[in-house]
């Protein structure tokens, strides 16, 4: 729709708005844009943690992108992120629907249940890793293995087997991140018009049919938005893995964010770490663009 | 004053003294500070979690008392404490980077293996005002060389050294294994009795590389040459490296060691296993002897003994020696002096004796009764075969690659030769970028 205001009035209004927006723009520039630009600058340099850049070239990009370990790291990241995002969405959705249904039926303890799930969200990543490290301890007196032993299962090599170590890292990540998905889906589910369910009920639809015909289609924008947010969060996860497995055994749980951290703090390679940070940034951006594109097509 | 009012006043005075005094003593040491918050001068001190904030009650209380006495004698100062995590390599790199950027702590504990890197970067400030020439001369030669520069300035104080030894439950393993074969046989016999035969660090952390390196060094292997260039995967060193990897791989594959060793990333895991009575042997640090003494019931502790790490033959032995230093990173001479005083008055000497850590000055062994035990004779003997990590900038990455290699081999996801080639390539690439 075209504006009915003359162009000169619009320009005057924009000029008047700029001074009011300037502080916010300045803050954004200082705290977000400058560090990101500095990562770009360092990626083209030969900087180490103990030496300022002495030259600028594409050599660091070439070294990092031809590193034989990178494909393995990217595959680990893909598995960790992909499985985490799927499970986070499913568990978050299940808890959100459980809460909504429980509240609708006036069940006691729903607020306590919601608080309990949210409590895991505020636990710092390092603490999360340490908590699960104690639970997954494979010693004969380890918590989970002892419990499994009572029912005649196990022991399970939670952290010493490469495949199980990945499963353990995903469990720890899901335990902490579920609350976020739950909040997103809970809010979206509450916003669905109850009349739709009433009509479906009159038409004889059971709960399963109502879920697929009403809930899922109505939640698809929330699912898309949550996928972006949870994916970016998971891509950047390294602290809980650092505390839980350190990336091991071997490189079995060394995701890109942790590899970036190790490149900087073990190799002291600030330039290499910056290139890896840019790869991480590009992956997150590409994924977000993909989902946003889909959202815009849906909106249209 | 009437009799009643005097009695009342006396009661409240006694109550104030008896209740108030401990409260004041406790308040002087908090989770983030030593001293009174309104003291005019502040020193920031980044320390490890092994002493003042130790999870061991006796150690923590002992250091709280030492720090309380120290700060009471200096009421104009407060010490803001900053804890380092157990991830030594990354913590040390962060301290160095922050110091170079002008945001580092005034005083910090520096791992002895990282000291050369800090010296190379010129961030350590002299603490000569605190340490006399006699005190410097009394340091063990390798320690003195590490903490001083060519001008004879004291750039750090290496306040304790340590070494790795073999712990064994003598009720299961009566005789100390002298060779790798003897250790495997003893561990298998213990495993047959339902115990975990031998435990060692095998997860992704510095302790794994350091403890395993004793097996490489026992054969005369070298990680870097005199110029600090990595040579561990070349020529004879390659054979020795693979032999040492095959030794620990065989321990796991034969069942002498449980597979869970590849997830162990903390020496405390061994104390826990000893307390639970599930392990027959473990490779630990000498400091754990004191911890076991305070953790285990006396009758259980009496079963535990230490011995030198076994070698490929009884004559070829080595043990990794490490320890921590305290160094001033500030250019304020008063703060640098206070940092040195912390090292001298709290840690070197009383702090060593409190934890049973090995002092780096010969005279301190005579000064404290804590070093009268027979275990210290064993430690002194084992130190003859002590090898310290190379003071080369590439060491942290070599350690990182050894951790990855051992994790992959012990979990069965790579064979030793392939893993060594990958490690060598990664170290070479990192070295070229340094």
Short mmCIF file of N, CA and C in Angstrom, two decimals, chain B residues 136-269:
data_model
loop_
_atom_site.label_atom_id
_atom_site.label_comp_id
_atom_site.label_asym_id
_atom_site.label_seq_id
_atom_site.Cartn_x
_atom_site.Cartn_y
_atom_site.Cartn_z
N UNK B 136 66.59 -18.66 47.63
CA UNK B 136 66.63 -19.06 46.21
C UNK B 136 67.65 -20.18 46.02
N UNK B 137 68.79 -20.05 46.70
CA UNK B 137 69.85 -21.07 46.57
C UNK B 137 69.39 -22.42 47.12
N UNK B 138 68.43 -22.39 48.06
CA UNK B 138 67.96 -23.62 48.70
C UNK B 138 66.97 -24.41 47.83
N UNK B 139 66.51 -23.79 46.74
CA UNK B 139 65.57 -24.49 45.84
C UNK B 139 66.28 -25.62 45.11
N UNK B 140 65.54 -26.67 44.76
CA UNK B 140 66.12 -27.72 43.93
C UNK B 140 66.58 -27.09 42.62
N UNK B 141 67.69 -27.58 42.06
CA UNK B 141 68.25 -26.92 40.87
C UNK B 141 67.26 -26.72 39.72
N UNK B 142 66.45 -27.78 39.39
CA UNK B 142 65.53 -27.62 38.25
C UNK B 142 64.45 -26.60 38.55
N UNK B 143 64.14 -26.45 39.83
CA UNK B 143 63.13 -25.46 40.24
C UNK B 143 63.72 -24.05 40.15
N UNK B 144 64.95 -23.92 40.65
CA UNK B 144 65.61 -22.61 40.65
C UNK B 144 65.77 -22.09 39.22
N UNK B 145 66.15 -23.01 38.35
CA UNK B 145 66.34 -22.62 36.94
C UNK B 145 65.01 -22.14 36.32
N UNK B 146 63.94 -22.81 36.72
CA UNK B 146 62.63 -22.48 36.12
C UNK B 146 62.08 -21.14 36.61
N UNK B 147 62.34 -20.80 37.87
CA UNK B 147 61.67 -19.61 38.43
C UNK B 147 62.51 -18.33 38.34
N UNK B 148 63.75 -18.45 37.92
CA UNK B 148 64.58 -17.24 37.82
C UNK B 148 64.93 -16.96 36.35
N UNK B 149 65.31 -15.72 36.08
CA UNK B 149 65.76 -15.39 34.73
C UNK B 149 67.29 -15.22 34.72
N UNK B 150 67.82 -14.84 33.58
CA UNK B 150 69.28 -14.74 33.46
C UNK B 150 69.86 -13.70 34.41
N UNK B 151 69.06 -12.67 34.73
CA UNK B 151 69.54 -11.63 35.64
C UNK B 151 69.42 -12.07 37.10
N UNK B 152 68.93 -13.27 37.32
CA UNK B 152 68.79 -13.77 38.69
C UNK B 152 67.52 -13.29 39.39
N UNK B 153 66.61 -12.68 38.65
CA UNK B 153 65.37 -12.20 39.28
C UNK B 153 64.42 -13.38 39.52
N UNK B 154 63.72 -13.30 40.64
CA UNK B 154 62.74 -14.35 40.97
C UNK B 154 61.41 -13.97 40.31
N UNK B 155 61.02 -14.74 39.29
CA UNK B 155 59.83 -14.40 38.52
C UNK B 155 58.60 -15.20 38.96
N UNK B 156 58.81 -16.19 39.79
CA UNK B 156 57.69 -16.99 40.31
C UNK B 156 58.24 -17.80 41.47
N UNK B 157 57.34 -18.33 42.28
CA UNK B 157 57.80 -19.22 43.35
C UNK B 157 57.11 -20.55 43.20
N UNK B 158 57.91 -21.56 42.85
CA UNK B 158 57.40 -22.92 42.65
C UNK B 158 57.23 -23.50 44.05
N UNK B 159 55.98 -23.54 44.51
CA UNK B 159 55.80 -23.81 45.95
C UNK B 159 55.65 -25.27 46.30
N UNK B 160 55.36 -26.11 45.34
CA UNK B 160 55.46 -27.54 45.62
C UNK B 160 55.69 -28.28 44.32
N UNK B 161 56.30 -29.44 44.45
CA UNK B 161 56.46 -30.30 43.30
C UNK B 161 55.67 -31.58 43.58
N UNK B 162 55.41 -32.34 42.57
CA UNK B 162 54.66 -33.58 42.78
C UNK B 162 55.14 -34.65 41.82
N UNK B 163 54.67 -35.83 42.02
CA UNK B 163 55.04 -36.92 41.13
C UNK B 163 53.93 -37.96 41.13
N UNK B 164 53.96 -38.82 40.13
CA UNK B 164 52.95 -39.87 40.02
C UNK B 164 53.52 -41.17 40.57
N UNK B 165 52.68 -41.87 41.33
CA UNK B 165 53.09 -43.14 41.93
C UNK B 165 51.98 -44.16 41.76
N UNK B 166 52.31 -45.42 42.06
CA UNK B 166 51.31 -46.49 41.99
C UNK B 166 50.77 -46.75 43.39
N UNK B 167 49.48 -46.64 43.54
CA UNK B 167 48.82 -46.98 44.81
C UNK B 167 48.27 -48.39 44.67
N UNK B 168 48.37 -49.16 45.76
CA UNK B 168 47.79 -50.52 45.70
C UNK B 168 47.21 -50.89 47.06
N UNK B 169 46.15 -51.66 46.97
CA UNK B 169 45.54 -52.22 48.18
C UNK B 169 46.29 -53.50 48.47
N UNK B 170 47.08 -53.50 49.54
CA UNK B 170 47.98 -54.64 49.79
C UNK B 170 47.22 -55.90 50.18
N UNK B 171 45.94 -55.75 50.52
CA UNK B 171 45.17 -56.98 50.83
C UNK B 171 44.85 -57.74 49.55
N UNK B 172 44.96 -57.05 48.43
CA UNK B 172 44.70 -57.69 47.13
C UNK B 172 46.00 -57.86 46.34
N UNK B 173 46.85 -56.84 46.39
CA UNK B 173 48.14 -56.88 45.68
C UNK B 173 49.25 -56.67 46.72
N UNK B 174 49.73 -57.76 47.32
CA UNK B 174 50.70 -57.60 48.42
C UNK B 174 52.04 -57.00 47.97
N UNK B 175 52.52 -57.42 46.80
CA UNK B 175 53.85 -56.97 46.37
C UNK B 175 53.75 -55.91 45.29
N UNK B 176 54.60 -54.92 45.42
CA UNK B 176 54.56 -53.83 44.44
C UNK B 176 55.04 -54.30 43.07
N UNK B 177 54.22 -54.16 42.02
CA UNK B 177 54.68 -54.53 40.67
C UNK B 177 55.84 -53.62 40.24
N UNK B 178 56.85 -54.24 39.65
CA UNK B 178 58.02 -53.46 39.23
C UNK B 178 58.03 -53.20 37.73
N UNK B 179 57.34 -54.06 36.99
CA UNK B 179 57.35 -53.92 35.52
C UNK B 179 55.91 -53.85 35.01
N UNK B 180 55.78 -53.48 33.75
CA UNK B 180 54.46 -53.43 33.13
C UNK B 180 53.78 -54.81 33.17
N UNK B 181 54.56 -55.84 32.90
CA UNK B 181 53.99 -57.20 32.89
C UNK B 181 53.49 -57.59 34.27
N UNK B 182 54.28 -57.25 35.28
CA UNK B 182 53.87 -57.59 36.66
C UNK B 182 52.59 -56.84 37.03
N UNK B 183 52.50 -55.59 36.59
CA UNK B 183 51.30 -54.80 36.90
C UNK B 183 50.08 -55.41 36.25
N UNK B 184 50.23 -55.81 34.99
CA UNK B 184 49.09 -56.41 34.28
C UNK B 184 48.65 -57.71 34.97
N UNK B 185 49.62 -58.52 35.35
CA UNK B 185 49.29 -59.80 36.00
C UNK B 185 48.56 -59.55 37.32
N UNK B 186 49.06 -58.60 38.10
CA UNK B 186 48.44 -58.30 39.40
C UNK B 186 47.03 -57.74 39.19
N UNK B 187 46.87 -56.89 38.18
CA UNK B 187 45.56 -56.29 37.91
C UNK B 187 44.56 -57.35 37.46
N UNK B 188 45.02 -58.27 36.62
CA UNK B 188 44.12 -59.34 36.15
C UNK B 188 43.70 -60.24 37.31
N UNK B 189 44.65 -60.52 38.21
CA UNK B 189 44.32 -61.35 39.37
C UNK B 189 43.28 -60.65 40.23
N UNK B 190 43.45 -59.33 40.42
CA UNK B 190 42.49 -58.55 41.22
C UNK B 190 41.13 -58.51 40.54
N UNK B 191 41.14 -58.36 39.21
CA UNK B 191 39.88 -58.33 38.47
C UNK B 191 39.15 -59.66 38.62
N UNK B 192 39.93 -60.74 38.71
CA UNK B 192 39.34 -62.06 38.92
C UNK B 192 38.64 -62.16 40.27
N UNK B 193 39.07 -61.32 41.22
CA UNK B 193 38.43 -61.31 42.54
C UNK B 193 37.31 -60.28 42.62
N UNK B 194 36.94 -59.71 41.48
CA UNK B 194 35.81 -58.79 41.45
C UNK B 194 36.16 -57.33 41.65
N UNK B 195 37.46 -57.02 41.70
CA UNK B 195 37.89 -55.63 41.83
C UNK B 195 38.17 -55.03 40.45
N UNK B 196 38.22 -53.70 40.39
CA UNK B 196 38.76 -53.05 39.19
C UNK B 196 40.28 -53.13 39.34
N UNK B 197 40.95 -53.79 38.40
CA UNK B 197 42.37 -54.10 38.56
C UNK B 197 43.24 -52.87 38.73
N UNK B 198 43.23 -52.01 37.72
CA UNK B 198 44.07 -50.80 37.77
C UNK B 198 43.27 -49.64 37.16
N UNK B 199 43.28 -48.50 37.84
CA UNK B 199 42.61 -47.30 37.33
C UNK B 199 43.66 -46.24 37.00
N UNK B 200 43.40 -45.50 35.96
CA UNK B 200 44.26 -44.37 35.61
C UNK B 200 43.44 -43.36 34.82
N UNK B 201 43.95 -42.15 34.71
CA UNK B 201 43.26 -41.13 33.93
C UNK B 201 43.30 -41.49 32.45
N UNK B 202 42.13 -41.47 31.79
CA UNK B 202 42.10 -41.77 30.35
C UNK B 202 41.14 -40.88 29.60
N UNK B 203 40.50 -39.95 30.30
CA UNK B 203 39.55 -39.04 29.66
C UNK B 203 40.24 -37.84 29.02
N UNK B 204 39.43 -36.88 28.61
CA UNK B 204 39.98 -35.74 27.86
C UNK B 204 40.38 -34.63 28.83
N UNK B 205 41.58 -34.78 29.42
CA UNK B 205 42.12 -33.70 30.25
C UNK B 205 43.61 -33.89 30.44
N UNK B 206 44.25 -32.86 30.94
CA UNK B 206 45.71 -32.84 31.05
C UNK B 206 46.27 -34.02 31.83
N UNK B 207 45.58 -34.43 32.92
CA UNK B 207 46.07 -35.52 33.75
C UNK B 207 46.29 -36.80 32.95
N UNK B 208 45.48 -37.03 31.95
CA UNK B 208 45.60 -38.24 31.12
C UNK B 208 46.94 -38.26 30.39
N UNK B 209 47.25 -37.15 29.74
CA UNK B 209 48.51 -37.08 28.98
C UNK B 209 49.70 -37.16 29.92
N UNK B 210 49.62 -36.42 31.01
CA UNK B 210 50.77 -36.32 31.92
C UNK B 210 51.07 -37.68 32.56
N UNK B 211 50.03 -38.36 33.03
CA UNK B 211 50.25 -39.65 33.69
C UNK B 211 50.77 -40.70 32.71
N UNK B 212 50.23 -40.66 31.50
CA UNK B 212 50.66 -41.65 30.50
C UNK B 212 52.10 -41.39 30.03
N UNK B 213 52.49 -40.12 30.02
CA UNK B 213 53.83 -39.78 29.51
C UNK B 213 54.94 -40.51 30.26
N UNK B 214 54.69 -40.87 31.52
CA UNK B 214 55.73 -41.60 32.28
C UNK B 214 56.13 -42.87 31.54
N UNK B 215 55.16 -43.51 30.87
CA UNK B 215 55.45 -44.75 30.13
C UNK B 215 56.33 -44.48 28.91
N UNK B 216 56.16 -43.31 28.32
CA UNK B 216 56.96 -42.90 27.16
C UNK B 216 58.36 -42.49 27.63
N UNK B 217 58.40 -41.70 28.68
CA UNK B 217 59.69 -41.22 29.20
C UNK B 217 60.54 -42.37 29.76
N UNK B 218 59.88 -43.39 30.33
CA UNK B 218 60.63 -44.51 30.92
C UNK B 218 61.49 -45.20 29.87
N UNK B 219 61.09 -45.09 28.60
CA UNK B 219 61.86 -45.71 27.51
C UNK B 219 62.88 -44.73 26.92
N UNK B 220 62.91 -43.52 27.47
CA UNK B 220 63.82 -42.51 26.95
C UNK B 220 63.22 -41.67 25.84
N UNK B 221 61.92 -41.72 25.68
CA UNK B 221 61.27 -40.95 24.61
C UNK B 221 61.31 -39.45 24.87
N UNK B 222 61.30 -38.69 23.77
CA UNK B 222 61.32 -37.22 23.89
C UNK B 222 60.18 -36.64 23.06
N UNK B 223 59.50 -35.64 23.65
CA UNK B 223 58.38 -34.99 22.96
C UNK B 223 58.87 -33.93 21.99
N UNK B 224 59.82 -33.11 22.43
CA UNK B 224 60.32 -32.02 21.58
C UNK B 224 61.84 -32.02 21.61
N UNK B 225 62.43 -31.41 20.59
CA UNK B 225 63.90 -31.31 20.59
C UNK B 225 64.34 -30.06 21.38
N UNK B 226 65.63 -29.77 21.34
CA UNK B 226 66.15 -28.66 22.13
C UNK B 226 65.58 -27.31 21.70
N UNK B 227 65.08 -27.25 20.47
CA UNK B 227 64.50 -25.99 19.99
C UNK B 227 62.99 -25.91 20.22
N UNK B 228 62.46 -26.92 20.87
CA UNK B 228 61.02 -26.93 21.14
C UNK B 228 60.18 -27.44 20.00
N UNK B 229 60.83 -28.07 19.01
CA UNK B 229 60.09 -28.60 17.85
C UNK B 229 59.61 -30.03 18.16
N UNK B 230 58.34 -30.35 17.86
CA UNK B 230 57.84 -31.69 18.20
C UNK B 230 58.54 -32.80 17.43
N UNK B 231 58.97 -33.86 18.17
CA UNK B 231 59.68 -34.99 17.53
C UNK B 231 59.14 -36.32 18.03
N UNK B 232 58.00 -36.29 18.73
CA UNK B 232 57.52 -37.52 19.38
C UNK B 232 57.07 -38.59 18.38
N UNK B 233 56.78 -38.20 17.15
CA UNK B 233 56.28 -39.19 16.18
C UNK B 233 57.36 -39.57 15.17
N UNK B 234 58.61 -39.19 15.46
CA UNK B 234 59.70 -39.46 14.50
C UNK B 234 60.66 -40.52 15.04
N UNK B 235 61.17 -41.33 14.13
CA UNK B 235 62.27 -42.25 14.43
C UNK B 235 62.02 -43.13 15.64
N UNK B 236 63.03 -43.18 16.53
CA UNK B 236 62.92 -44.03 17.74
C UNK B 236 61.78 -43.59 18.65
N UNK B 237 61.56 -42.30 18.69
CA UNK B 237 60.49 -41.80 19.56
C UNK B 237 59.14 -42.39 19.16
N UNK B 238 58.95 -42.56 17.85
CA UNK B 238 57.68 -43.12 17.36
C UNK B 238 57.47 -44.54 17.92
N UNK B 239 58.54 -45.35 17.85
CA UNK B 239 58.44 -46.72 18.37
C UNK B 239 58.13 -46.71 19.86
N UNK B 240 58.81 -45.83 20.59
CA UNK B 240 58.61 -45.77 22.04
C UNK B 240 57.19 -45.29 22.36
N UNK B 241 56.73 -44.35 21.56
CA UNK B 241 55.38 -43.81 21.75
C UNK B 241 54.35 -44.94 21.55
N UNK B 242 54.50 -45.67 20.46
CA UNK B 242 53.53 -46.73 20.16
C UNK B 242 53.60 -47.86 21.19
N UNK B 243 54.80 -48.14 21.70
CA UNK B 243 54.94 -49.16 22.74
C UNK B 243 54.18 -48.75 24.00
N UNK B 244 54.31 -47.47 24.36
CA UNK B 244 53.62 -46.98 25.56
C UNK B 244 52.10 -46.99 25.37
N UNK B 245 51.65 -46.69 24.15
CA UNK B 245 50.20 -46.72 23.86
C UNK B 245 49.71 -48.18 23.93
N UNK B 246 50.52 -49.09 23.33
CA UNK B 246 50.12 -50.51 23.32
C UNK B 246 49.98 -51.05 24.74
N UNK B 247 50.84 -50.58 25.64
CA UNK B 247 50.80 -51.03 27.05
C UNK B 247 49.44 -50.71 27.68
N UNK B 248 48.98 -49.46 27.58
CA UNK B 248 47.70 -49.12 28.23
C UNK B 248 46.51 -49.71 27.45
N UNK B 249 46.68 -49.82 26.13
CA UNK B 249 45.61 -50.44 25.33
C UNK B 249 45.42 -51.90 25.77
N UNK B 250 46.53 -52.58 26.00
CA UNK B 250 46.46 -53.97 26.43
C UNK B 250 45.83 -54.10 27.81
N UNK B 251 46.11 -53.13 28.67
CA UNK B 251 45.51 -53.18 30.01
C UNK B 251 43.98 -53.17 29.91
N UNK B 252 43.45 -52.33 29.01
CA UNK B 252 41.99 -52.23 28.87
C UNK B 252 41.43 -53.45 28.14
N UNK B 253 42.07 -53.82 27.04
CA UNK B 253 41.55 -54.93 26.24
C UNK B 253 41.59 -56.26 26.99
N UNK B 254 42.59 -56.41 27.88
CA UNK B 254 42.70 -57.68 28.62
C UNK B 254 41.76 -57.71 29.82
N UNK B 255 41.21 -56.56 30.18
CA UNK B 255 40.33 -56.52 31.36
C UNK B 255 41.07 -56.17 32.63
N UNK B 256 42.39 -55.95 32.52
CA UNK B 256 43.16 -55.54 33.70
C UNK B 256 42.69 -54.16 34.19
N UNK B 257 42.29 -53.32 33.24
CA UNK B 257 41.70 -52.01 33.56
C UNK B 257 40.30 -51.96 32.97
N UNK B 258 39.35 -51.36 33.67
CA UNK B 258 38.01 -51.27 33.10
C UNK B 258 37.97 -50.26 31.96
N UNK B 259 36.98 -50.44 31.08
CA UNK B 259 36.87 -49.51 29.95
C UNK B 259 36.59 -48.08 30.43
N UNK B 260 36.03 -47.95 31.64
CA UNK B 260 35.65 -46.61 32.11
C UNK B 260 36.84 -45.68 32.32
N UNK B 261 38.06 -46.24 32.27
CA UNK B 261 39.21 -45.33 32.44
C UNK B 261 39.19 -44.23 31.38
N UNK B 262 38.62 -44.51 30.21
CA UNK B 262 38.62 -43.48 29.16
C UNK B 262 37.62 -42.36 29.46
N UNK B 263 36.92 -42.46 30.59
CA UNK B 263 36.05 -41.35 30.99
C UNK B 263 36.52 -40.70 32.29
N UNK B 264 37.65 -41.16 32.84
CA UNK B 264 38.12 -40.59 34.12
C UNK B 264 38.89 -39.29 33.85
N UNK B 265 38.42 -38.22 34.45
CA UNK B 265 39.04 -36.91 34.22
C UNK B 265 39.32 -36.19 35.56
N UNK B 266 39.57 -36.98 36.60
CA UNK B 266 39.80 -36.34 37.89
C UNK B 266 40.47 -37.35 38.82
N UNK B 267 41.50 -36.90 39.54
CA UNK B 267 42.16 -37.79 40.49
C UNK B 267 41.23 -38.18 41.64
N UNK B 268 40.22 -37.35 41.91
CA UNK B 268 39.28 -37.67 43.00
C UNK B 268 38.56 -38.98 42.74
N UNK B 269 38.42 -39.36 41.47
CA UNK B 269 37.75 -40.62 41.15
C UNK B 269 38.47 -41.81 41.79
#
